[in-house]
Amino acid sequence: QQQVKQSPQSLIVQKGGISIINCAYENTAFDYFPWYQQFPGKGPALLIAIRPDVSEKKEGRFTISFNKSAKQFSLHIMDSQPGDSATYFCAARSLQGAQKLVFGQGTRLTINP
Amino acid sequence: GAVVSQHPSWVICKSGTSVKIECRSLDFQATTMFWYRQFPKQSLMLMATSNEGSKATYEQGVEKDKFLINHASLTLSTLTVTSAHPEDSSFYICSAAGTPAYEQFFGPGTRLTVL
C-alpha cells in the first residue's frame, strides 16, 4: 500500500514533442506528490509538486495532472528539449508517515534532437 | 530553493574501513534529515530518518550498527558506514527538511566505492 508505481521505465521523445510519465498509488493518506529530476551522478532536484486538492498544476513547460478518484498523477513535459534528458521520479508523502517520501521506480527520458 | 551540501562527493576505501559522509543544510535549519541509497539505474531507497538531537529511525532491513547516523545540529547530519564491504558501494544521498516539512531538499550525493 506504500508503493508508488511509475511507468514507463524508459521513454524516447523527439525534440519539441510531449513527454508523459505516469504514476499510480494506493495509499489514500498521501497528501503531497512531487516530481524530481535527476541527472547522472547528481542528487534529485524538485521539479514540480501538487497537492490532492487541485487537478492540475503548471510551471513553465512542466504540468502535473492529478486524478484523485483514480489515484493517478502524471507529468507532462511540453516542447521537450535535449536538456530534459534525465531520469524522472514521482513520489508521494503522507503526513502520517513522518514526512517520508515514497518514490516511484523512475523513468529514463531521452529527447532526440 | 534551499541548498544542501554533501562531503565528500566521492570516496574510495578499502574493505573493512569506516567512512563518514557529511550532509549540511547551508541556508536553513533542518529539523529532519533523510539518508538514501541508490544503486545504478534504480530508485532511491530510504535508509533512515533523523531528527536533530534524537536517535535515527531506520527502515526495515537497514543495519543500524553498520550505518551510524548522527544529527547533532540543525544544519549537520553524518552517516558513517562502518566496516565497509564491496556490497556497500553505492550512491548515498541525503535530504533535509525544515518546518513545516513540505519539501525535502536533496544533496548532490556521495559516490562510495569499497575495494
CSV table of C-alpha atoms in Angstrom, one decimal:
chain,number,residue,atom,x,y,z
A,1,GLN,CA,0.0,0.0,0.0
A,2,GLN,CA,3.0,2.2,0.4
A,3,GLN,CA,4.1,1.7,-3.2
A,4,VAL,CA,4.1,4.2,-6.0
A,5,LYS,CA,4.1,2.6,-9.4
A,6,GLN,CA,5.7,4.6,-12.2
A,7,SER,CA,5.6,4.0,-16.0
A,8,PRO,CA,7.2,3.8,-18.4
A,9,GLN,CA,10.7,2.7,-17.4
A,10,SER,CA,12.2,4.5,-20.3
A,11,LEU,CA,10.9,6.9,-22.9
A,12,ILE,CA,12.3,8.4,-26.1
A,13,VAL,CA,10.7,11.5,-27.4
A,14,GLN,CA,11.6,13.7,-30.3
A,15,LYS,CA,12.7,17.3,-29.7
A,16,GLY,CA,9.6,19.5,-29.5
A,17,GLY,CA,7.3,16.6,-28.6
A,18,ILE,CA,5.4,16.0,-25.4
A,19,SER,CA,6.8,13.6,-22.8
A,20,ILE,CA,4.3,11.9,-20.5
A,21,ILE,CA,5.2,9.9,-17.4
A,22,ASN,CA,2.5,8.3,-15.2
A,23,CYS,CA,2.3,7.3,-11.6
A,24,ALA,CA,-0.3,5.4,-9.6
A,25,TYR,CA,-0.7,5.0,-5.8
A,26,GLU,CA,-2.8,3.1,-3.3
A,27,ASN,CA,-2.5,4.9,0.0
A,28,THR,CA,-5.2,7.5,0.2
A,29,ALA,CA,-3.3,9.1,3.1
A,30,PHE,CA,-0.8,10.5,0.6
A,31,ASP,CA,-1.2,14.3,0.5
A,32,TYR,CA,1.8,15.6,-1.4
A,33,PHE,CA,3.0,14.5,-4.8
A,34,PRO,CA,6.4,15.8,-6.1
A,35,TRP,CA,8.3,15.1,-9.2
A,36,TYR,CA,12.1,15.0,-9.2
A,37,GLN,CA,14.6,15.3,-12.0
A,38,GLN,CA,17.9,13.6,-11.6
A,39,PHE,CA,21.0,13.8,-13.9
A,40,PRO,CA,23.7,11.1,-13.8
A,41,GLY,CA,25.9,11.4,-10.8
A,42,LYS,CA,23.7,14.1,-9.2
A,43,GLY,CA,21.1,14.3,-6.5
A,44,PRO,CA,17.5,14.6,-7.4
A,45,ALA,CA,16.1,18.1,-7.8
A,46,LEU,CA,12.5,19.0,-7.2
A,47,LEU,CA,10.8,19.9,-10.4
A,48,ILE,CA,7.1,20.5,-9.5
A,49,ALA,CA,4.7,19.2,-6.9
A,50,ILE,CA,1.0,19.1,-6.3
A,51,ARG,CA,-1.5,18.5,-3.5
A,52,PRO,CA,-4.7,16.5,-4.0
A,53,ASP,CA,-7.0,19.5,-3.7
A,54,VAL,CA,-6.1,20.6,-7.3
A,55,SER,CA,-6.3,18.6,-10.5
A,56,GLU,CA,-3.6,20.3,-12.4
A,57,LYS,CA,-0.5,22.5,-11.8
A,58,LYS,CA,1.6,24.1,-14.4
A,59,GLU,CA,5.1,25.6,-14.2
A,60,GLY,CA,6.6,26.6,-17.5
A,61,ARG,CA,6.8,23.6,-19.7
A,62,PHE,CA,6.0,21.2,-16.9
A,63,THR,CA,2.5,20.2,-15.9
A,64,ILE,CA,1.2,17.8,-13.3
A,65,SER,CA,-2.2,16.3,-13.9
A,66,PHE,CA,-3.8,14.7,-10.8
A,67,ASN,CA,-6.8,12.3,-10.7
A,68,LYS,CA,-7.8,11.7,-7.1
A,69,SER,CA,-10.5,9.2,-7.8
A,70,ALA,CA,-8.2,7.1,-10.0
A,71,LYS,CA,-5.3,7.6,-7.6
A,72,GLN,CA,-3.1,8.6,-10.5
A,73,PHE,CA,-0.9,11.5,-11.4
A,74,SER,CA,1.2,12.3,-14.4
A,75,LEU,CA,4.0,14.6,-15.5
A,76,HIS,CA,3.7,16.3,-18.9
A,77,ILE,CA,6.8,18.0,-20.4
A,78,MET,CA,5.8,20.2,-23.3
A,79,ASP,CA,8.2,21.2,-26.1
A,80,SER,CA,10.7,18.6,-24.8
A,81,GLN,CA,14.3,19.6,-25.2
A,82,PRO,CA,17.5,17.6,-25.3
A,83,GLY,CA,18.4,19.2,-22.0
A,84,ASP,CA,15.4,17.5,-20.4
A,85,SER,CA,17.1,14.1,-20.9
A,86,ALA,CA,17.3,12.8,-17.4
A,87,THR,CA,15.7,10.3,-15.0
A,88,TYR,CA,12.4,11.4,-13.5
A,89,PHE,CA,11.0,10.1,-10.3
A,90,CYS,CA,7.5,10.6,-9.0
A,91,ALA,CA,7.0,10.4,-5.2
A,92,ALA,CA,4.3,10.6,-2.6
A,93,ARG,CA,4.3,11.6,1.0
A,94,SER,CA,1.8,11.1,3.8
A,95,LEU,CA,1.6,13.4,6.8
A,96,GLN,CA,1.1,10.3,8.8
A,97,GLY,CA,4.4,8.8,7.6
A,98,ALA,CA,6.9,11.0,9.4
A,99,GLN,CA,7.3,13.1,6.2
A,100,LYS,CA,8.9,10.1,4.4
A,101,LEU,CA,8.8,10.2,0.6
A,102,VAL,CA,7.8,7.0,-1.3
A,103,PHE,CA,9.5,7.1,-4.7
A,104,GLY,CA,8.4,5.5,-8.0
A,105,GLN,CA,10.8,3.4,-9.9
A,106,GLY,CA,12.0,6.1,-12.2
A,107,THR,CA,11.7,6.9,-15.9
A,108,ARG,CA,14.8,7.4,-18.0
A,109,LEU,CA,13.8,10.1,-20.5
A,110,THR,CA,15.8,10.7,-23.7
A,111,ILE,CA,15.0,13.6,-26.0
A,112,ASN,CA,16.3,13.1,-29.5
A,113,PRO,CA,17.5,16.2,-31.3
B,1,GLY,CA,15.2,26.5,-3.2
B,2,ALA,CA,17.3,25.7,-0.1
B,3,VAL,CA,20.8,24.3,-0.5
B,4,VAL,CA,22.1,21.0,0.9
B,5,SER,CA,25.7,20.0,0.5
B,6,GLN,CA,27.4,16.7,1.0
B,7,HIS,CA,31.1,15.9,1.6
B,8,PRO,CA,32.9,14.1,0.2
B,9,SER,CA,31.4,13.9,-3.3
B,10,TRP,CA,33.2,10.6,-3.9
B,11,VAL,CA,35.3,8.3,-1.7
B,12,ILE,CA,37.2,5.1,-2.3
B,13,CYS,CA,38.1,3.0,0.7
B,14,LYS,CA,39.5,-0.4,1.5
B,15,SER,CA,37.2,-3.2,2.7
B,16,GLY,CA,36.9,-3.2,6.5
B,17,THR,CA,37.5,0.5,7.0
B,18,SER,CA,34.9,3.1,8.0
B,19,VAL,CA,33.8,6.1,6.0
B,20,LYS,CA,32.0,9.2,7.2
B,21,ILE,CA,29.7,11.3,4.9
B,22,GLU,CA,28.6,14.7,6.0
B,23,CYS,CA,25.3,16.4,5.0
B,24,ARG,CA,24.8,20.1,5.6
B,25,SER,CA,21.9,22.4,5.1
B,26,LEU,CA,23.5,25.7,4.2
B,27,ASP,CA,20.8,28.3,4.4
B,28,PHE,CA,18.1,26.8,6.6
B,29,GLN,CA,17.6,24.8,9.7
B,30,ALA,CA,16.8,21.2,9.0
B,31,THR,CA,14.7,19.6,11.7
B,32,THR,CA,14.7,16.4,9.8
B,33,MET,CA,17.3,14.8,7.6
B,34,PHE,CA,16.9,11.7,5.5
B,35,TRP,CA,19.5,9.3,4.1
B,36,TYR,CA,19.0,7.4,0.9
B,37,ARG,CA,21.0,4.8,-1.0
B,38,GLN,CA,20.7,4.5,-4.8
B,39,PHE,CA,22.1,1.6,-6.8
B,40,PRO,CA,22.8,2.1,-10.5
B,41,LYS,CA,19.6,2.6,-12.6
B,42,GLN,CA,17.4,2.1,-9.5
B,43,SER,CA,15.3,4.4,-7.4
B,44,LEU,CA,16.2,6.0,-4.2
B,45,MET,CA,15.8,3.7,-1.2
B,46,LEU,CA,15.3,5.4,2.2
B,47,MET,CA,17.7,4.1,4.8
B,48,ALA,CA,16.9,6.2,7.8
B,49,THR,CA,15.2,9.4,9.1
B,50,SER,CA,16.9,11.5,11.7
B,51,ASN,CA,15.6,14.4,13.8
B,52,GLU,CA,18.0,16.8,15.4
B,53,GLY,CA,19.1,15.7,18.9
B,54,SER,CA,17.4,12.3,18.8
B,55,LYS,CA,18.2,8.8,17.6
B,56,ALA,CA,17.7,8.0,13.9
B,57,THR,CA,14.8,5.8,12.8
B,58,TYR,CA,16.0,3.1,10.4
B,59,GLU,CA,14.0,1.5,7.7
B,60,GLN,CA,13.4,-2.2,7.8
B,61,GLY,CA,16.4,-4.2,6.7
B,62,VAL,CA,18.9,-1.4,7.3
B,63,GLU,CA,21.6,-2.4,9.9
B,64,LYS,CA,21.8,0.5,12.4
B,65,ASP,CA,25.1,-0.7,13.7
B,66,LYS,CA,26.6,-0.6,10.3
B,67,PHE,CA,25.1,2.7,9.2
B,68,LEU,CA,25.6,5.1,12.0
B,69,ILE,CA,23.7,8.3,11.8
B,70,ASN,CA,24.2,11.4,13.9
B,71,HIS,CA,22.2,14.6,13.7
B,72,ALA,CA,23.9,16.7,16.2
B,73,SER,CA,22.8,20.1,15.0
B,74,LEU,CA,20.1,21.7,12.9
B,75,THR,CA,22.5,22.0,9.9
B,76,LEU,CA,24.6,18.9,10.1
B,77,SER,CA,23.9,15.1,9.8
B,78,THR,CA,26.6,12.5,9.3
B,79,LEU,CA,26.4,8.9,8.0
B,80,THR,CA,29.2,6.6,9.0
B,81,VAL,CA,29.5,3.3,7.1
B,82,THR,CA,31.4,1.0,9.5
B,83,SER,CA,33.5,-1.9,8.3
B,84,ALA,CA,32.6,-1.2,4.7
B,85,HIS,CA,32.5,-4.0,2.2
B,86,PRO,CA,32.2,-4.0,-1.6
B,87,GLU,CA,28.5,-4.6,-1.4
B,88,ASP,CA,28.2,-1.2,0.4
B,89,SER,CA,29.4,0.5,-2.7
B,90,SER,CA,26.6,2.8,-3.8
B,91,PHE,CA,25.5,6.4,-4.2
B,92,TYR,CA,24.4,7.9,-0.9
B,93,ILE,CA,22.1,10.9,-0.9
B,94,CYS,CA,20.9,13.0,2.0
B,95,SER,CA,18.0,15.3,2.1
B,96,ALA,CA,16.9,17.9,4.6
B,97,ALA,CA,13.5,19.3,5.5
B,98,GLY,CA,12.7,22.3,7.6
B,99,THR,CA,9.5,23.1,9.5
B,100,PRO,CA,6.9,22.7,8.1
B,101,ALA,CA,8.4,19.8,6.2
B,102,TYR,CA,6.5,20.3,2.9
B,103,GLU,CA,9.7,19.9,0.9
B,104,GLN,CA,12.8,17.8,1.1
B,105,PHE,CA,15.9,19.4,-0.4
B,106,PHE,CA,18.4,16.9,-1.7
B,107,GLY,CA,22.2,17.0,-1.5
B,108,PRO,CA,24.3,16.2,-4.6
B,109,GLY,CA,25.2,12.7,-3.4
B,110,THR,CA,28.3,10.8,-2.4
B,111,ARG,CA,29.7,8.0,-4.5
B,112,LEU,CA,31.2,5.3,-2.3
B,113,THR,CA,33.4,2.6,-3.8
B,114,VAL,CA,34.7,-0.1,-1.5
B,115,LEU,CA,37.6,-2.1,-2.8
